[in-house]
XYZ file of C-alpha atoms in Angstrom:
570
model
C 0.000 0.000 0.000
C 2.942 2.256 0.603
C 2.859 4.922 3.316
C 0.283 7.662 3.764
C 0.330 10.423 6.345
C -2.743 12.290 7.480
C -1.219 14.686 9.974
C -3.353 16.464 12.502
C -1.210 17.069 15.521
C 0.449 13.701 16.009
C -2.056 11.703 13.987
C -0.724 9.284 11.396
C -2.232 6.778 9.040
C 0.152 4.335 7.449
C -0.264 1.125 5.567
C 1.512 -1.727 3.782
C 0.909 -4.025 0.843
C -1.465 -6.188 2.831
C -3.760 -3.281 3.612
C -2.832 -2.828 7.233
C -3.316 0.598 8.750
C -1.964 2.053 12.022
C -3.924 4.976 13.474
C -3.484 7.411 16.343
C -5.875 10.059 17.683
C -5.300 13.660 16.709
C -5.077 14.840 20.323
C -4.009 12.869 23.380
C -6.205 14.042 26.257
C -4.735 11.411 28.528
C -1.755 9.133 28.081
C -1.962 5.603 29.409
C 1.105 4.405 31.270
C 0.012 0.772 31.128
C -2.873 -1.386 29.936
C -3.270 -4.389 32.187
C -5.511 -7.363 31.568
C -6.437 -10.020 34.075
C -8.847 -12.654 32.857
C -11.735 -10.598 31.427
C -10.886 -7.375 33.256
C -8.984 -4.462 31.757
C -7.394 -1.684 33.777
C -5.797 1.416 32.263
C -3.042 2.877 34.466
C -2.428 6.632 34.272
C -1.226 9.458 36.534
C -4.774 9.959 37.823
C -7.067 7.425 39.368
C -9.684 5.522 37.369
C -13.106 7.123 37.595
C -15.210 5.098 35.119
C -16.093 1.438 34.700
C -17.598 0.197 31.427
C -18.966 -3.333 31.212
C -19.032 -4.851 27.709
C -20.291 -8.396 27.666
C -18.246 -10.442 30.141
C -15.385 -7.933 30.199
C -14.950 -5.009 32.555
C -12.856 -1.920 31.695
C -11.611 0.451 34.423
C -11.064 3.710 32.569
C -10.969 7.500 32.853
C -13.873 9.754 31.976
C -11.716 12.408 30.332
C -10.160 10.016 27.837
C -13.451 8.403 26.853
C -16.074 11.168 26.881
C -13.833 13.571 24.987
C -14.086 11.329 21.939
C -17.501 9.652 22.410
C -20.740 11.610 22.384
C -22.557 8.439 23.454
C -20.478 7.990 26.632
C -20.565 11.735 27.298
C -24.352 11.624 27.276
C -24.536 8.613 29.626
C -22.156 10.166 32.141
C -24.033 13.470 32.032
C -27.338 11.659 32.616
C -25.926 9.976 35.725
C -24.878 13.360 37.113
C -28.277 14.849 36.326
C -29.940 11.985 38.163
C -27.889 12.790 41.266
C -25.669 9.731 41.251
C -22.904 10.188 43.841
C -20.899 7.001 43.307
C -17.196 7.744 42.987
C -16.682 5.046 40.355
C -19.695 5.079 38.024
C -20.375 1.895 36.064
C -21.911 1.843 32.575
C -23.319 -1.329 31.069
C -23.185 -1.528 27.249
C -25.188 -4.302 25.613
C -24.941 -5.449 21.997
C -21.715 -3.591 21.354
C -20.577 -4.182 17.724
C -17.693 -6.656 17.792
C -17.863 -7.223 21.554
C -15.106 -6.641 24.070
C -12.325 -7.362 21.563
C -13.290 -4.365 19.415
C -13.991 -2.175 22.467
C -10.428 -2.867 23.522
C -9.194 -1.287 20.270
C -11.465 1.711 20.861
C -10.004 2.153 24.340
C -6.478 2.089 22.955
C -7.413 4.727 20.411
C -8.933 6.974 23.091
C -5.749 6.754 25.175
C -3.431 7.569 22.282
C -2.088 4.058 21.670
C -1.477 2.673 18.206
C -4.388 0.744 16.731
C -3.874 -1.707 13.874
C -6.699 -1.705 11.360
C -6.980 -4.599 8.911
C -9.563 -5.851 6.458
C -10.683 -8.326 9.124
C -11.473 -5.723 11.792
C -12.195 -2.491 9.930
C -15.939 -3.155 9.647
C -16.599 -3.840 13.373
C -14.326 -0.968 14.427
C -16.157 1.375 12.044
C -19.505 0.191 13.436
C -18.216 0.610 17.007
C -17.133 4.168 16.216
C -20.635 4.955 14.977
C -22.197 3.224 17.990
C -20.137 5.419 20.356
C -20.722 8.497 18.141
C -17.012 9.248 17.737
C -17.368 11.936 15.090
C -15.212 14.887 14.093
C -17.720 17.200 15.765
C -16.076 16.278 19.060
C -12.511 16.132 17.832
C -10.940 16.452 14.412
C -9.535 13.136 13.171
C -11.806 11.072 15.401
C -12.336 7.343 14.927
C -15.265 7.543 12.472
C -13.349 9.573 9.906
C -10.204 7.450 10.223
C -12.020 4.131 9.808
C -14.043 5.578 6.930
C -10.855 6.569 5.108
C -9.306 3.132 5.463
C -12.565 1.336 4.619
C -12.968 3.314 1.397
C -9.398 2.544 0.409
C -9.763 -1.210 0.983
C -13.018 -1.403 -0.994
C -11.282 -0.065 -4.090
C -7.998 -1.950 -3.747
C -7.535 -5.658 -3.006
C -10.200 -8.146 -4.148
C -9.618 -10.665 -1.343
C -9.799 -8.011 1.369
C -13.391 -7.197 0.380
C -14.355 -10.759 1.262
C -12.502 -10.492 4.567
C -14.603 -7.435 5.358
C -17.795 -9.322 4.514
C -16.712 -12.229 6.699
C -16.186 -9.883 9.631
C -19.711 -8.475 9.109
C -21.414 -11.784 9.853
C -21.591 -11.057 13.586
C -22.645 -7.416 13.137
C -25.084 -7.766 10.228
C -27.591 -5.174 11.445
C -24.960 -2.486 11.941
C -23.172 -3.391 8.723
C -26.440 -3.067 6.852
C -27.402 0.169 8.597
C -24.070 1.771 7.734
C -24.250 0.337 4.173
C -21.022 -1.611 4.542
C -22.676 -4.653 2.952
C -23.964 -2.513 0.112
C -20.582 -0.924 -0.515
C -18.784 -4.283 -0.447
C -21.366 -5.777 -2.819
C -21.025 -2.858 -5.223
C -17.227 -3.155 -5.135
C -17.404 -6.885 -5.952
C -19.924 -6.240 -8.717
C -17.781 -3.503 -10.222
C -14.735 -5.759 -10.362
C -16.664 -8.832 -11.477
C -18.237 -7.177 -14.504
C -15.020 -5.799 -15.991
C -12.027 -7.444 -17.545
C -9.719 -8.596 -14.672
C -6.714 -6.960 -16.296
C -8.306 -3.537 -15.996
C -7.939 -3.316 -12.215
C -4.808 -3.568 -10.093
C -4.324 -6.852 -8.272
C -2.742 -7.290 -4.886
C -0.190 -10.055 -4.354
C -2.869 -12.348 -2.900
C -5.211 -11.604 -5.792
C -2.510 -12.317 -8.339
C -1.888 -15.691 -6.745
C -5.580 -16.530 -6.585
C -6.046 -15.636 -10.239
C -2.760 -17.290 -11.221
C -1.606 -14.184 -13.067
C 1.083 -11.572 -12.733
C 0.184 -8.061 -11.651
C -0.534 -5.731 -14.590
C 0.568 -8.392 -17.092
C -2.059 -8.041 -19.812
C -0.408 -10.526 -22.155
C -0.239 -13.151 -19.446
C -3.916 -12.604 -18.658
C -4.721 -13.082 -22.314
C -2.731 -16.298 -22.633
C -4.049 -17.714 -19.351
C -7.537 -17.221 -20.722
C -9.279 -16.081 -17.543
C -12.920 -17.023 -17.891
C -15.671 -14.526 -17.286
C -16.798 -16.609 -14.313
C -13.447 -16.265 -12.512
C -15.217 -14.674 -9.528
C -17.671 -17.550 -8.914
C -15.545 -19.416 -6.365
C -14.947 -16.410 -4.114
C -18.551 -15.244 -4.265
C -19.833 -18.760 -3.530
C -18.038 -18.684 -0.162
C -20.352 -15.939 1.093
C -23.167 -16.485 3.537
C -26.607 -16.483 1.908
C -27.618 -12.951 2.979
C -24.321 -11.503 1.789
C -24.486 -13.566 -1.400
C -27.953 -12.170 -2.132
C -26.685 -8.591 -1.770
C -23.768 -9.288 -4.109
C -26.038 -10.840 -6.758
C -28.376 -7.839 -6.561
C -25.447 -5.490 -7.140
C -24.171 -7.600 -10.026
C -27.610 -7.481 -11.626
C -27.675 -3.702 -11.337
C -24.307 -3.582 -13.091
C -25.879 -5.264 -16.113
C -23.995 -8.563 -16.045
C -25.497 -11.101 -18.479
C -28.378 -13.056 -16.987
C -26.807 -16.394 -18.007
C -23.713 -15.537 -15.975
C -25.772 -14.450 -12.968
C -27.875 -17.624 -13.165
C -24.752 -19.771 -13.386
C -23.365 -18.099 -10.272
C -26.575 -18.801 -8.329
C -26.446 -22.436 -9.470
C -22.757 -22.620 -8.475
C -23.492 -21.354 -4.954
C -26.426 -23.768 -4.591
C -24.413 -26.767 -5.773
C -21.662 -25.905 -3.296
C -23.863 -25.595 -0.233
C -27.146 -27.475 -0.659
C -26.857 -29.856 -3.617
C -27.317 -32.912 -1.381
C -27.315 -34.150 2.209
C -23.530 -34.406 2.295
C -23.149 -30.764 1.271
C -25.718 -29.201 3.580
C -24.414 -26.776 6.210
C -23.580 -28.459 9.495
C -26.650 -28.838 11.695
C -28.902 -26.668 9.519
C -32.255 -25.671 10.900
C -35.424 -26.072 8.877
C -35.972 -22.325 9.108
C -32.478 -21.567 7.775
C -32.914 -23.863 4.774
C -36.367 -22.455 4.105
C -35.116 -18.864 4.142
C -32.126 -19.848 1.992
C -34.328 -21.541 -0.603
C -36.741 -18.614 -0.788
C -33.809 -16.205 -1.149
C -32.381 -18.215 -4.045
C -35.727 -18.247 -5.851
C -36.135 -14.499 -5.440
C -32.743 -13.621 -6.908
C -33.089 -15.830 -9.990
C -32.833 -13.772 -13.203
C -36.155 -13.326 -14.968
C -34.732 -14.072 -18.412
C -35.872 -17.434 -19.788
C -32.492 -19.023 -20.527
C -30.611 -17.778 -17.474
C -30.677 -21.127 -15.626
C -31.127 -24.744 -16.682
C -34.282 -26.794 -16.209
C -32.318 -29.329 -14.171
C -31.221 -26.673 -11.674
C -34.772 -25.358 -11.382
C -36.036 -28.899 -10.732
C -33.524 -29.293 -7.899
C -34.622 -25.933 -6.512
C -38.287 -26.900 -6.806
C -37.646 -30.185 -5.005
C -35.877 -28.313 -2.217
C -38.701 -25.773 -2.057
C -41.300 -28.517 -1.701
C -39.269 -30.168 1.073
C -38.850 -26.865 2.915
C -42.479 -25.852 2.315
C -41.692 -22.442 0.933
C -44.526 -20.141 -0.092
C -46.858 -21.446 -2.782
C -46.300 -18.264 -4.768
C -42.581 -18.973 -5.087
C -43.222 -22.658 -5.867
C -45.582 -21.698 -8.684
C -42.983 -19.297 -10.021
C -40.378 -22.073 -10.234
C -42.907 -24.491 -11.767
C -43.773 -22.026 -14.510
C -40.090 -21.448 -15.212
C -39.512 -25.174 -15.745
C -42.718 -25.599 -17.769
C -41.486 -22.950 -20.203
C -38.327 -24.987 -20.769
C -39.897 -28.436 -21.281
C -40.178 -28.059 -25.060
C -36.386 -27.709 -25.284
C -35.436 -30.251 -22.612
C -33.747 -33.615 -22.834
C -34.503 -36.609 -20.622
C -31.273 -36.029 -18.673
C -32.507 -32.548 -17.729
C -35.409 -34.093 -15.809
C -33.331 -36.495 -13.730
C -33.289 -35.279 -10.123
C -32.119 -37.828 -7.586
C -33.796 -38.669 -4.305
C -31.648 -39.312 -1.235
C -33.941 -41.308 1.052
C -33.450 -45.050 1.344
C -37.157 -45.694 0.824
C -37.555 -43.310 -2.118
C -37.266 -43.925 -5.813
C -33.885 -43.233 -7.388
C -35.266 -40.195 -9.220
C -37.883 -37.725 -8.033
C -40.810 -38.606 -10.300
C -43.330 -36.648 -8.231
C -41.680 -33.289 -8.879
C -41.474 -33.994 -12.614
C -45.178 -34.965 -12.641
C -45.983 -31.681 -10.939
C -44.128 -29.719 -13.608
C -45.694 -31.662 -16.489
C -49.149 -31.021 -15.022
C -48.319 -27.306 -14.813
C -47.275 -27.412 -18.470
C -50.504 -29.205 -19.434
C -52.532 -26.540 -17.630
C -50.690 -23.731 -19.393
C -51.234 -25.089 -22.910
C -54.980 -25.296 -22.370
C -54.966 -21.503 -22.653
C -52.174 -21.239 -25.213
C -51.908 -24.382 -27.391
C -48.417 -25.067 -28.688
C -47.294 -27.007 -31.766
C -44.472 -28.523 -29.680
C -46.845 -30.573 -27.525
C -45.763 -33.724 -29.374
C -42.154 -32.930 -28.442
C -43.078 -32.808 -24.760
C -45.050 -36.044 -25.140
C -41.963 -37.755 -26.537
C -39.876 -36.265 -23.696
C -42.232 -37.632 -21.035
C -42.267 -41.086 -22.651
C -38.481 -41.091 -22.711
C -38.380 -40.109 -19.045
C -40.868 -42.864 -18.191
C -38.679 -45.393 -19.984
C -35.683 -44.144 -17.958
C -37.342 -44.396 -14.531
C -39.538 -47.436 -15.229
C -36.824 -49.876 -14.173
C -36.868 -48.533 -10.604
C -38.433 -51.262 -8.453
C -39.650 -48.613 -5.961
C -41.634 -46.693 -8.556
C -45.296 -47.256 -7.720
C -48.098 -47.889 -10.184
C -49.745 -44.628 -9.104
C -46.571 -42.604 -9.781
C -46.097 -44.167 -13.204
C -49.717 -43.721 -14.209
C -49.908 -40.156 -12.867
C -47.032 -39.037 -15.055
C -48.209 -41.037 -18.084
C -51.643 -39.395 -17.899
C -50.419 -35.874 -17.071
C -50.515 -34.768 -20.726
C -53.664 -34.478 -22.882
C -54.544 -37.161 -25.456
C -53.214 -35.196 -28.412
C -49.721 -35.065 -26.904
C -48.901 -38.396 -28.615
C -49.532 -39.034 -32.300
C -48.232 -42.592 -31.930
C -48.164 -44.566 -28.670
C -45.185 -46.789 -29.491
C -42.842 -44.904 -27.099
C -45.398 -45.036 -24.300
C -45.882 -48.746 -24.935
C -42.114 -49.304 -24.691
C -42.071 -47.515 -21.313
C -45.041 -49.566 -20.093
C -43.391 -52.797 -21.233
C -40.165 -51.849 -19.428
C -42.119 -51.100 -16.241
C -44.001 -54.421 -16.388
C -40.748 -56.270 -16.987
C -39.122 -54.600 -13.946
C -42.174 -55.297 -11.745
C -43.118 -58.937 -12.422
C -45.167 -59.337 -9.208
C -47.910 -56.877 -10.147
C -51.492 -58.075 -9.932
C -53.702 -58.227 -13.010
C -55.529 -55.130 -11.797
C -52.269 -53.216 -11.349
C -51.098 -54.228 -14.827
C -54.351 -52.905 -16.259
C -53.883 -49.637 -14.373
C -50.369 -49.220 -15.790
C -51.730 -49.620 -19.318
C -54.600 -47.166 -18.797
C -52.876 -44.265 -20.559
C -52.083 -46.279 -23.702
C -54.430 -46.142 -26.673
C -53.719 -49.346 -28.602
C -55.496 -47.900 -31.650
C -52.538 -45.466 -31.902
C -49.919 -48.206 -32.026
C -48.052 -48.710 -35.259
C -48.427 -52.053 -37.052
C -45.071 -53.139 -35.674
C -46.021 -52.018 -32.151
C -49.390 -53.747 -32.391
C -47.805 -57.038 -33.453
C -45.289 -56.883 -30.592
C -47.944 -56.001 -28.010
C -50.280 -58.772 -29.189
C -47.565 -61.348 -28.383
C -46.471 -59.706 -25.105
C -47.368 -61.971 -22.166
C -46.465 -59.191 -19.687
C -49.558 -57.211 -20.647
C -52.805 -57.938 -18.761
C -54.980 -60.639 -20.346
C -57.856 -58.337 -21.260
C -55.512 -55.895 -23.024
C -53.834 -58.743 -24.895
C -57.233 -60.084 -25.982
C -58.257 -56.697 -27.331
C -54.987 -56.330 -29.200
C -55.312 -59.766 -30.806
C -58.923 -59.144 -31.764
C -57.928 -55.772 -33.186
C -55.257 -57.536 -35.198
C -57.919 -59.982 -36.415
C -60.074 -57.084 -37.540
C -57.141 -55.573 -39.426
C -56.443 -58.942 -41.020
C -60.056 -59.354 -42.015
C -60.054 -55.913 -43.592
C -56.877 -56.692 -45.485
C -58.277 -59.996 -46.740
C -61.464 -58.242 -47.841
C -59.428 -55.643 -49.681
C -57.695 -58.324 -51.781
C -61.056 -59.652 -52.974
C -61.575 -62.652 -50.647
C -64.817 -63.941 -49.196
C -63.890 -63.056 -45.614
C -66.500 -60.380 -45.078
C -68.280 -62.645 -42.610
C -64.994 -63.273 -40.758
C -64.449 -59.535 -40.493
C -67.953 -59.000 -39.150
C -67.578 -61.796 -36.624
C -64.263 -60.438 -35.384
C -65.715 -56.940 -34.917
C -68.618 -58.418 -32.972
C -66.187 -60.330 -30.741
C -64.177 -57.154 -30.065
C -67.316 -55.185 -29.191
C -68.538 -57.874 -26.843
C -65.178 -58.041 -25.091
C -65.096 -54.269 -24.629
C -68.700 -53.974 -23.453
C -68.561 -56.899 -21.032
C -64.930 -56.306 -19.941
C -64.339 -59.936 -20.766
C -61.253 -61.548 -19.196
C -59.922 -64.246 -21.529
C -57.912 -67.200 -20.264
C -54.374 -67.830 -21.424
C -55.520 -70.863 -23.446
C -58.034 -68.759 -25.304
C -55.372 -66.125 -25.901
C -53.167 -68.825 -27.379
C -55.960 -70.007 -29.676
C -56.627 -66.438 -30.789
C -52.975 -65.941 -31.610
C -52.960 -69.157 -33.657
C -56.024 -67.910 -35.484
C -54.240 -64.666 -36.283
C -51.229 -66.593 -37.567
C -53.493 -68.684 -39.794
C -55.157 -65.547 -41.086
C -51.723 -64.070 -41.788
C -50.758 -67.148 -43.810
C -54.037 -67.003 -45.713
C -53.572 -63.282 -46.301
C -50.065 -63.911 -47.563
C -51.342 -66.557 -50.007
C -54.137 -64.285 -51.164
C -51.661 -61.481 -51.753
C -49.455 -63.829 -53.788
C -52.457 -64.937 -55.880
C -53.465 -61.341 -56.389
C -49.964 -60.436 -57.587
C -49.936 -63.400 -60.019
C -53.322 -62.401 -61.421
C -52.127 -58.794 -61.754
C -48.971 -59.916 -63.587
C -50.977 -62.130 -65.954
C -53.489 -59.351 -66.606
C -50.653 -56.977 -67.327
C -49.052 -59.476 -69.739
C -52.327 -59.976 -71.601
C -52.761 -56.240 -71.927
C -49.279 -55.817 -73.377
C -49.857 -58.665 -75.893
C -53.146 -57.174 -76.946
C -51.496 -53.820 -77.552
C -48.714 -55.411 -79.607
C -50.942 -57.597 -81.744
C -53.488 -54.856 -82.165
C -50.733 -52.539 -83.376
C -49.405 -55.078 -85.912
C -52.908 -55.707 -87.296
C -53.332 -51.979 -87.698
C -50.088 -51.720 -89.693
C -51.052 -54.639 -91.968
């Protein structure tokens, strides 16, 4: 830092590279011969006897009125009030509660009042500055008093070393109310924001900063070759406590930093502190986590692409666990719903951490999909089919989880409207995977799993596979086979066969099964499948005969044209 002198009488302010400042009062009203400390008790020895006791927390300070009241309007007023009230005690005692920084900082104030050197650093400047304001140590009482000296050093630190700003914020954790009242938090946040939103090579780095950034001071070429990323400040900012982090993010937003960068920083902080049970703060209270979650939601950038859907899902899951306000939960839900049309299956994978839970949080995803379905009722979107495919892919991913209940699977499968799937092959694949992973389901549960599938929307290949799938419930299999019979009958009719009666009979059988909810035995299913195979063979033969007849008819037509042409020439 070099050396700076602010002379007023014997006052000096000096500093070094590590932003350390030594201050003295402008005028020495009383010189201390010795400062003695025994346990928690301080005694200042001077040529005159002690005539004031000040109790700060568990510590007692035996002092002199002249030294203290000459620099503190607060103490001056308390002593005067005691005289006005007629107090005749020779050694008045003043109790000070909630003193900023406690007895350790009051000790520095005492040294300053008695003309001793006081070392100011980035770690103690904030509490000392707050203590000076608490005691009302302004220049109105004495030029070069403690408020003006701490203000000068504080302003210097805020515009010099990057790391020292974070030391100041750390020291403010125990004096948050005073630090906020005196705008120390605001000033630190603005200083961080100012440095974070400009190119690192444009501000001077201290030795510690140069090491932390792995660059040389004022070496622009080195900065360029090292390729410092625009998120170089994430790690330092993520070390802040949530209330301080919120203030910094607000300042960064005001500076106009890109929303994607702000959102990434919020996600970085969240991943560091509350991404899972192993990363939660030690012994967190429910209230602390609730306040933290609500704070994170409130500072999210409003821009659509500022954060990922996966991060928002994690935040929504945390919000549901912490029971944050429904208004904030709805806000997060809407944010995710807006992103579904551009999501991948991996974006929806949010792990659970309980031993009895499913591997992935299906309930939260169902909640978001339902919110999306509600939103498109008012504003239909052409990308609904894309979301339908996304949900089917997610179902296929989570279906193998043996702890996934039938209700959870069905709830998600039915969350979207009917027109969300043009073809149900993907949904059928997910259902088949679920049935395969849960072989002990009852017939009723199997039917419930299949409730969302419309077998009329299966492709021919999907229909053939499903009709031979023994994992499907018997009544569904019967309907699929009968539907296949109907399709066969139609095909055989179209090639000119006499199977109109077969077609009619098959349709009647399907209708009866549907109306009576007929449950067919496995033997009957087997017979129906054999009948379908026979019909396929017959259809194949009919198609071959039809092709032969068509080829012969075509050959006769060509011959007729040739001979007719020759006759015409003759």
